[in-house]
């Protein structure tokens, strides 16, 4: 199945399998940068007299605003403090959200009034990794389930020996192991990102 034939949700999950998405953070940073850019551009145009020479020579704040600030200094001081606290909370929320670990979804295979069959994310990922470790030419593996419970994805790292047949390993991973995992978990679409690395700890040094 090509990317074009896949549902959009599956394509998004495929990207999530490759790496953690930073699209939301990039969008928010782009919007913040755009607002600051527009504010700076407006201030520069005002100073250059684009909106009139008289307006360029006047203070940035309208005298009516200045008078209102002077009339209620304590009120506006508390407003400034509240705005600062709000910005601090938003900044901390943003930082925590960006640094928190990815979700590792447990998979609910069966649920009724008497039975509830749940496979943990670690058990599912370890089972696939252990199955892949049995392939010829594979020295060790590591798996990690990411995403949401209803739309999981799998990251699989495979370390290869020097004499590993990469093409055969990739073929068996796709045709056997990943297919078996989808059937066993009852998932029609399980995006899997496979990272192949040479196991340098077991590679033999070459003599020139």
mmCIF file of C-alpha atoms in Angstrom:
data_model
loop_
_atom_site.group_PDB
_atom_site.id
_atom_site.type_symbol
_atom_site.label_atom_id
_atom_site.label_comp_id
_atom_site.label_asym_id
_atom_site.label_seq_id
_atom_site.Cartn_x
_atom_site.Cartn_y
_atom_site.Cartn_z
ATOM 1 C CA UNK A 1 0.000 0.000 0.000
ATOM 2 C CA UNK A 2 1.477 3.333 -1.004
ATOM 3 C CA UNK A 3 1.267 6.528 1.033
ATOM 4 C CA UNK A 4 -1.271 7.900 -1.444
ATOM 5 C CA UNK A 5 -3.603 4.942 -0.860
ATOM 6 C CA UNK A 6 -3.399 5.181 2.940
ATOM 7 C CA UNK A 7 -5.985 7.038 5.010
ATOM 8 C CA UNK A 8 -4.763 10.388 6.305
ATOM 9 C CA UNK A 9 -4.834 9.127 9.900
ATOM 10 C CA UNK A 10 -2.503 6.258 9.017
ATOM 11 C CA UNK A 11 -0.109 8.654 7.266
ATOM 12 C CA UNK A 12 0.061 10.816 10.406
ATOM 13 C CA UNK A 13 0.695 7.729 12.531
ATOM 14 C CA UNK A 14 3.465 6.691 10.127
ATOM 15 C CA UNK A 15 5.193 10.024 10.686
ATOM 16 C CA UNK A 16 4.758 9.567 14.451
ATOM 17 C CA UNK A 17 6.477 6.188 14.203
ATOM 18 C CA UNK A 18 9.562 7.734 12.603
ATOM 19 C CA UNK A 19 10.063 10.489 15.177
ATOM 20 C CA UNK A 20 8.264 12.562 17.746
ATOM 21 C CA UNK A 21 6.257 15.282 16.069
ATOM 22 C CA UNK A 22 7.130 18.905 16.795
ATOM 23 C CA UNK A 23 4.544 20.348 14.435
ATOM 24 C CA UNK A 24 2.455 21.894 17.222
ATOM 25 C CA UNK A 25 5.451 23.650 18.771
ATOM 26 C CA UNK A 26 6.595 24.919 15.383
ATOM 27 C CA UNK A 27 3.130 26.302 14.636
ATOM 28 C CA UNK A 28 2.896 28.136 17.953
ATOM 29 C CA UNK A 29 6.408 29.540 17.568
ATOM 30 C CA UNK A 30 5.596 30.673 14.027
ATOM 31 C CA UNK A 31 2.441 32.466 15.214
ATOM 32 C CA UNK A 32 4.316 34.123 18.091
ATOM 33 C CA UNK A 33 7.095 35.194 15.737
ATOM 34 C CA UNK A 34 4.544 36.577 13.269
ATOM 35 C CA UNK A 35 2.840 38.653 15.980
ATOM 36 C CA UNK A 36 6.183 40.047 17.179
ATOM 37 C CA UNK A 37 7.242 40.755 13.596
ATOM 38 C CA UNK A 38 4.024 42.653 12.874
ATOM 39 C CA UNK A 39 4.392 44.642 16.101
ATOM 40 C CA UNK A 40 7.992 45.536 15.321
ATOM 41 C CA UNK A 41 7.175 46.455 11.738
ATOM 42 C CA UNK A 42 4.291 48.661 12.877
ATOM 43 C CA UNK A 43 6.514 50.450 15.405
ATOM 44 C CA UNK A 44 9.208 51.001 12.772
ATOM 45 C CA UNK A 45 6.722 52.374 10.254
ATOM 46 C CA UNK A 46 5.280 54.664 12.916
ATOM 47 C CA UNK A 47 8.730 55.996 13.777
ATOM 48 C CA UNK A 48 9.558 56.620 10.092
ATOM 49 C CA UNK A 49 6.469 58.775 9.703
ATOM 50 C CA UNK A 50 4.540 56.475 7.397
ATOM 51 C CA UNK A 51 1.359 57.219 9.357
ATOM 52 C CA UNK A 52 2.062 60.941 9.402
ATOM 53 C CA UNK A 53 4.865 63.167 10.678
ATOM 54 C CA UNK A 54 2.746 64.451 13.520
ATOM 55 C CA UNK A 55 1.964 60.954 14.758
ATOM 56 C CA UNK A 56 5.631 59.979 14.555
ATOM 57 C CA UNK A 57 6.556 62.835 16.899
ATOM 58 C CA UNK A 58 3.953 61.970 19.494
ATOM 59 C CA UNK A 59 4.544 59.484 22.342
ATOM 60 C CA UNK A 60 3.876 55.849 21.566
ATOM 61 C CA UNK A 61 1.003 55.727 24.078
ATOM 62 C CA UNK A 62 -1.915 58.072 23.591
ATOM 63 C CA UNK A 63 -2.148 60.806 26.295
ATOM 64 C CA UNK A 64 -5.583 59.470 27.289
ATOM 65 C CA UNK A 65 -4.050 56.073 28.004
ATOM 66 C CA UNK A 66 -1.243 57.685 29.995
ATOM 67 C CA UNK A 67 -3.774 59.676 32.058
ATOM 68 C CA UNK A 68 -5.768 56.503 32.766
ATOM 69 C CA UNK A 69 -2.622 54.725 33.928
ATOM 70 C CA UNK A 70 -1.711 57.599 36.214
ATOM 71 C CA UNK A 71 -5.238 57.802 37.631
ATOM 72 C CA UNK A 72 -5.245 54.131 38.734
ATOM 73 C CA UNK A 73 -1.592 53.162 39.287
ATOM 74 C CA UNK A 74 -2.348 50.354 41.742
ATOM 75 C CA UNK A 75 -4.944 48.761 39.489
ATOM 76 C CA UNK A 76 -2.702 48.725 36.441
ATOM 77 C CA UNK A 77 0.195 47.459 38.525
ATOM 78 C CA UNK A 78 -1.894 44.418 39.480
ATOM 79 C CA UNK A 79 -2.944 44.006 35.844
ATOM 80 C CA UNK A 80 0.735 43.949 34.823
ATOM 81 C CA UNK A 81 1.533 41.412 37.563
ATOM 82 C CA UNK A 82 -1.384 39.199 36.491
ATOM 83 C CA UNK A 83 -0.245 39.382 32.854
ATOM 84 C CA UNK A 84 3.295 38.418 33.883
ATOM 85 C CA UNK A 85 2.058 35.470 35.935
ATOM 86 C CA UNK A 86 -0.118 34.344 33.040
ATOM 87 C CA UNK A 87 2.836 34.463 30.648
ATOM 88 C CA UNK A 88 4.918 32.508 33.181
ATOM 89 C CA UNK A 89 2.252 29.804 33.480
ATOM 90 C CA UNK A 90 1.905 29.554 29.702
ATOM 91 C CA UNK A 91 5.681 29.301 29.329
ATOM 92 C CA UNK A 92 5.952 26.572 31.969
ATOM 93 C CA UNK A 93 3.057 24.659 30.384
ATOM 94 C CA UNK A 94 4.732 24.900 26.994
ATOM 95 C CA UNK A 95 8.064 23.679 28.374
ATOM 96 C CA UNK A 96 6.511 20.761 30.287
ATOM 97 C CA UNK A 97 4.438 19.749 27.268
ATOM 98 C CA UNK A 98 7.488 19.798 24.996
ATOM 99 C CA UNK A 99 9.741 17.862 27.381
ATOM 100 C CA UNK A 100 7.303 15.266 28.685
ATOM 101 C CA UNK A 101 7.924 11.679 27.550
ATOM 102 C CA UNK A 102 5.924 10.296 24.673
ATOM 103 C CA UNK A 103 2.829 8.334 25.487
ATOM 104 C CA UNK A 104 3.235 4.557 25.429
ATOM 105 C CA UNK A 105 -0.244 3.250 24.646
ATOM 106 C CA UNK A 106 -1.524 -0.001 26.090
ATOM 107 C CA UNK A 107 -3.626 -2.023 23.640
ATOM 108 C CA UNK A 108 -7.091 -3.220 24.600
ATOM 109 C CA UNK A 109 -7.662 -6.420 22.640
ATOM 110 C CA UNK A 110 -10.956 -7.519 24.151
ATOM 111 C CA UNK A 111 -13.433 -5.995 26.565
ATOM 112 C CA UNK A 112 -16.864 -7.142 27.708
ATOM 113 C CA UNK A 113 -18.852 -7.511 30.907
ATOM 114 C CA UNK A 114 -16.703 -10.392 32.177
ATOM 115 C CA UNK A 115 -13.376 -10.133 30.355
ATOM 116 C CA UNK A 116 -10.883 -7.384 29.718
ATOM 117 C CA UNK A 117 -7.739 -8.320 27.780
ATOM 118 C CA UNK A 118 -5.098 -5.587 27.858
ATOM 119 C CA UNK A 119 -1.597 -5.790 26.396
ATOM 120 C CA UNK A 120 0.838 -3.232 27.784
ATOM 121 C CA UNK A 121 2.869 -1.102 25.398
ATOM 122 C CA UNK A 122 6.135 -2.544 26.706
ATOM 123 C CA UNK A 123 4.976 -6.147 26.315
ATOM 124 C CA UNK A 124 3.783 -5.601 22.743
ATOM 125 C CA UNK A 125 6.968 -3.806 21.691
ATOM 126 C CA UNK A 126 9.213 -6.368 23.420
ATOM 127 C CA UNK A 127 7.387 -9.245 21.746
ATOM 128 C CA UNK A 128 7.981 -7.793 18.284
ATOM 129 C CA UNK A 129 11.593 -6.954 19.123
ATOM 130 C CA UNK A 130 12.222 -10.465 20.456
ATOM 131 C CA UNK A 131 10.738 -11.973 17.316
ATOM 132 C CA UNK A 132 12.957 -9.783 15.148
ATOM 133 C CA UNK A 133 16.012 -10.712 17.209
ATOM 134 C CA UNK A 134 15.602 -14.313 16.029
ATOM 135 C CA UNK A 135 16.349 -13.401 12.412
ATOM 136 C CA UNK A 136 19.665 -14.503 11.010
ATOM 137 C CA UNK A 137 22.169 -11.678 10.993
ATOM 138 C CA UNK A 138 20.436 -9.728 13.781
ATOM 139 C CA UNK A 139 22.445 -9.379 16.997
ATOM 140 C CA UNK A 140 19.963 -7.419 19.126
ATOM 141 C CA UNK A 141 16.815 -5.343 18.858
ATOM 142 C CA UNK A 142 14.806 -2.739 20.716
ATOM 143 C CA UNK A 143 11.149 -1.810 20.301
ATOM 144 C CA UNK A 144 8.998 1.078 21.508
ATOM 145 C CA UNK A 145 5.254 1.558 21.099
ATOM 146 C CA UNK A 146 4.174 5.188 20.687
ATOM 147 C CA UNK A 147 1.012 7.090 19.820
ATOM 148 C CA UNK A 148 -2.476 6.700 21.250
ATOM 149 C CA UNK A 149 -4.319 3.564 22.406
ATOM 150 C CA UNK A 150 -6.617 3.715 19.398
ATOM 151 C CA UNK A 151 -3.866 4.564 16.908
ATOM 152 C CA UNK A 152 -0.516 3.089 17.980
ATOM 153 C CA UNK A 153 2.743 3.034 16.055
ATOM 154 C CA UNK A 154 5.943 1.063 16.597
ATOM 155 C CA UNK A 155 9.596 2.050 16.470
ATOM 156 C CA UNK A 156 11.980 -0.850 16.009
ATOM 157 C CA UNK A 157 15.761 -0.578 16.156
ATOM 158 C CA UNK A 158 17.674 -3.555 14.722
ATOM 159 C CA UNK A 159 21.419 -4.047 15.158
ATOM 160 C CA UNK A 160 23.031 -6.166 12.429
ATOM 161 C CA UNK A 161 26.121 -8.341 12.249
ATOM 162 C CA UNK A 162 28.796 -7.778 9.623
ATOM 163 C CA UNK A 163 27.515 -10.578 7.394
ATOM 164 C CA UNK A 164 23.812 -9.777 7.681
ATOM 165 C CA UNK A 165 21.696 -9.905 4.528
ATOM 166 C CA UNK A 166 19.985 -6.521 4.828
ATOM 167 C CA UNK A 167 17.529 -7.093 1.980
ATOM 168 C CA UNK A 168 16.405 -10.450 3.397
ATOM 169 C CA UNK A 169 16.030 -9.027 6.901
ATOM 170 C CA UNK A 170 13.904 -6.135 5.626
ATOM 171 C CA UNK A 171 11.768 -8.539 3.602
ATOM 172 C CA UNK A 172 11.124 -10.826 6.567
ATOM 173 C CA UNK A 173 10.465 -7.930 8.907
ATOM 174 C CA UNK A 174 7.733 -6.658 6.603
ATOM 175 C CA UNK A 175 6.306 -9.957 5.367
ATOM 176 C CA UNK A 176 6.479 -11.960 8.584
ATOM 177 C CA UNK A 177 7.108 -10.129 11.825
ATOM 178 C CA UNK A 178 5.142 -6.921 11.278
ATOM 179 C CA UNK A 179 2.278 -8.831 9.658
ATOM 180 C CA UNK A 180 2.183 -11.283 12.583
ATOM 181 C CA UNK A 181 2.150 -8.384 15.042
ATOM 182 C CA UNK A 182 -0.798 -6.735 13.291
ATOM 183 C CA UNK A 183 -2.741 -10.009 13.232
ATOM 184 C CA UNK A 184 -1.962 -10.833 16.857
ATOM 185 C CA UNK A 185 -2.931 -7.378 18.089
ATOM 186 C CA UNK A 186 -5.973 -7.152 15.834
ATOM 187 C CA UNK A 187 -4.820 -3.870 14.259
ATOM 188 C CA UNK A 188 -5.497 -3.280 10.590
ATOM 189 C CA UNK A 189 -2.832 -0.582 10.264
ATOM 190 C CA UNK A 190 0.227 -0.596 12.539
ATOM 191 C CA UNK A 191 2.840 1.825 11.179
ATOM 192 C CA UNK A 192 6.339 0.566 11.948
ATOM 193 C CA UNK A 193 9.563 2.550 11.580
ATOM 194 C CA UNK A 194 12.614 0.276 11.407
ATOM 195 C CA UNK A 195 16.072 1.666 12.051
ATOM 196 C CA UNK A 196 18.968 -0.551 10.960
ATOM 197 C CA UNK A 197 22.372 -0.125 12.592
ATOM 198 C CA UNK A 198 25.645 -2.044 12.470
ATOM 199 C CA UNK A 199 26.446 -3.609 15.817
ATOM 200 C CA UNK A 200 29.927 -2.185 16.259
ATOM 201 C CA UNK A 201 30.376 -4.077 19.522
ATOM 202 C CA UNK A 202 30.356 -7.347 17.617
ATOM 203 C CA UNK A 203 31.851 -6.255 14.315
ATOM 204 C CA UNK A 204 35.229 -7.796 13.455
ATOM 205 C CA UNK A 205 38.109 -5.413 12.727
ATOM 206 C CA UNK A 206 39.359 -5.493 9.158
ATOM 207 C CA UNK A 207 43.055 -5.904 8.397
ATOM 208 C CA UNK A 208 44.381 -3.899 5.466
#
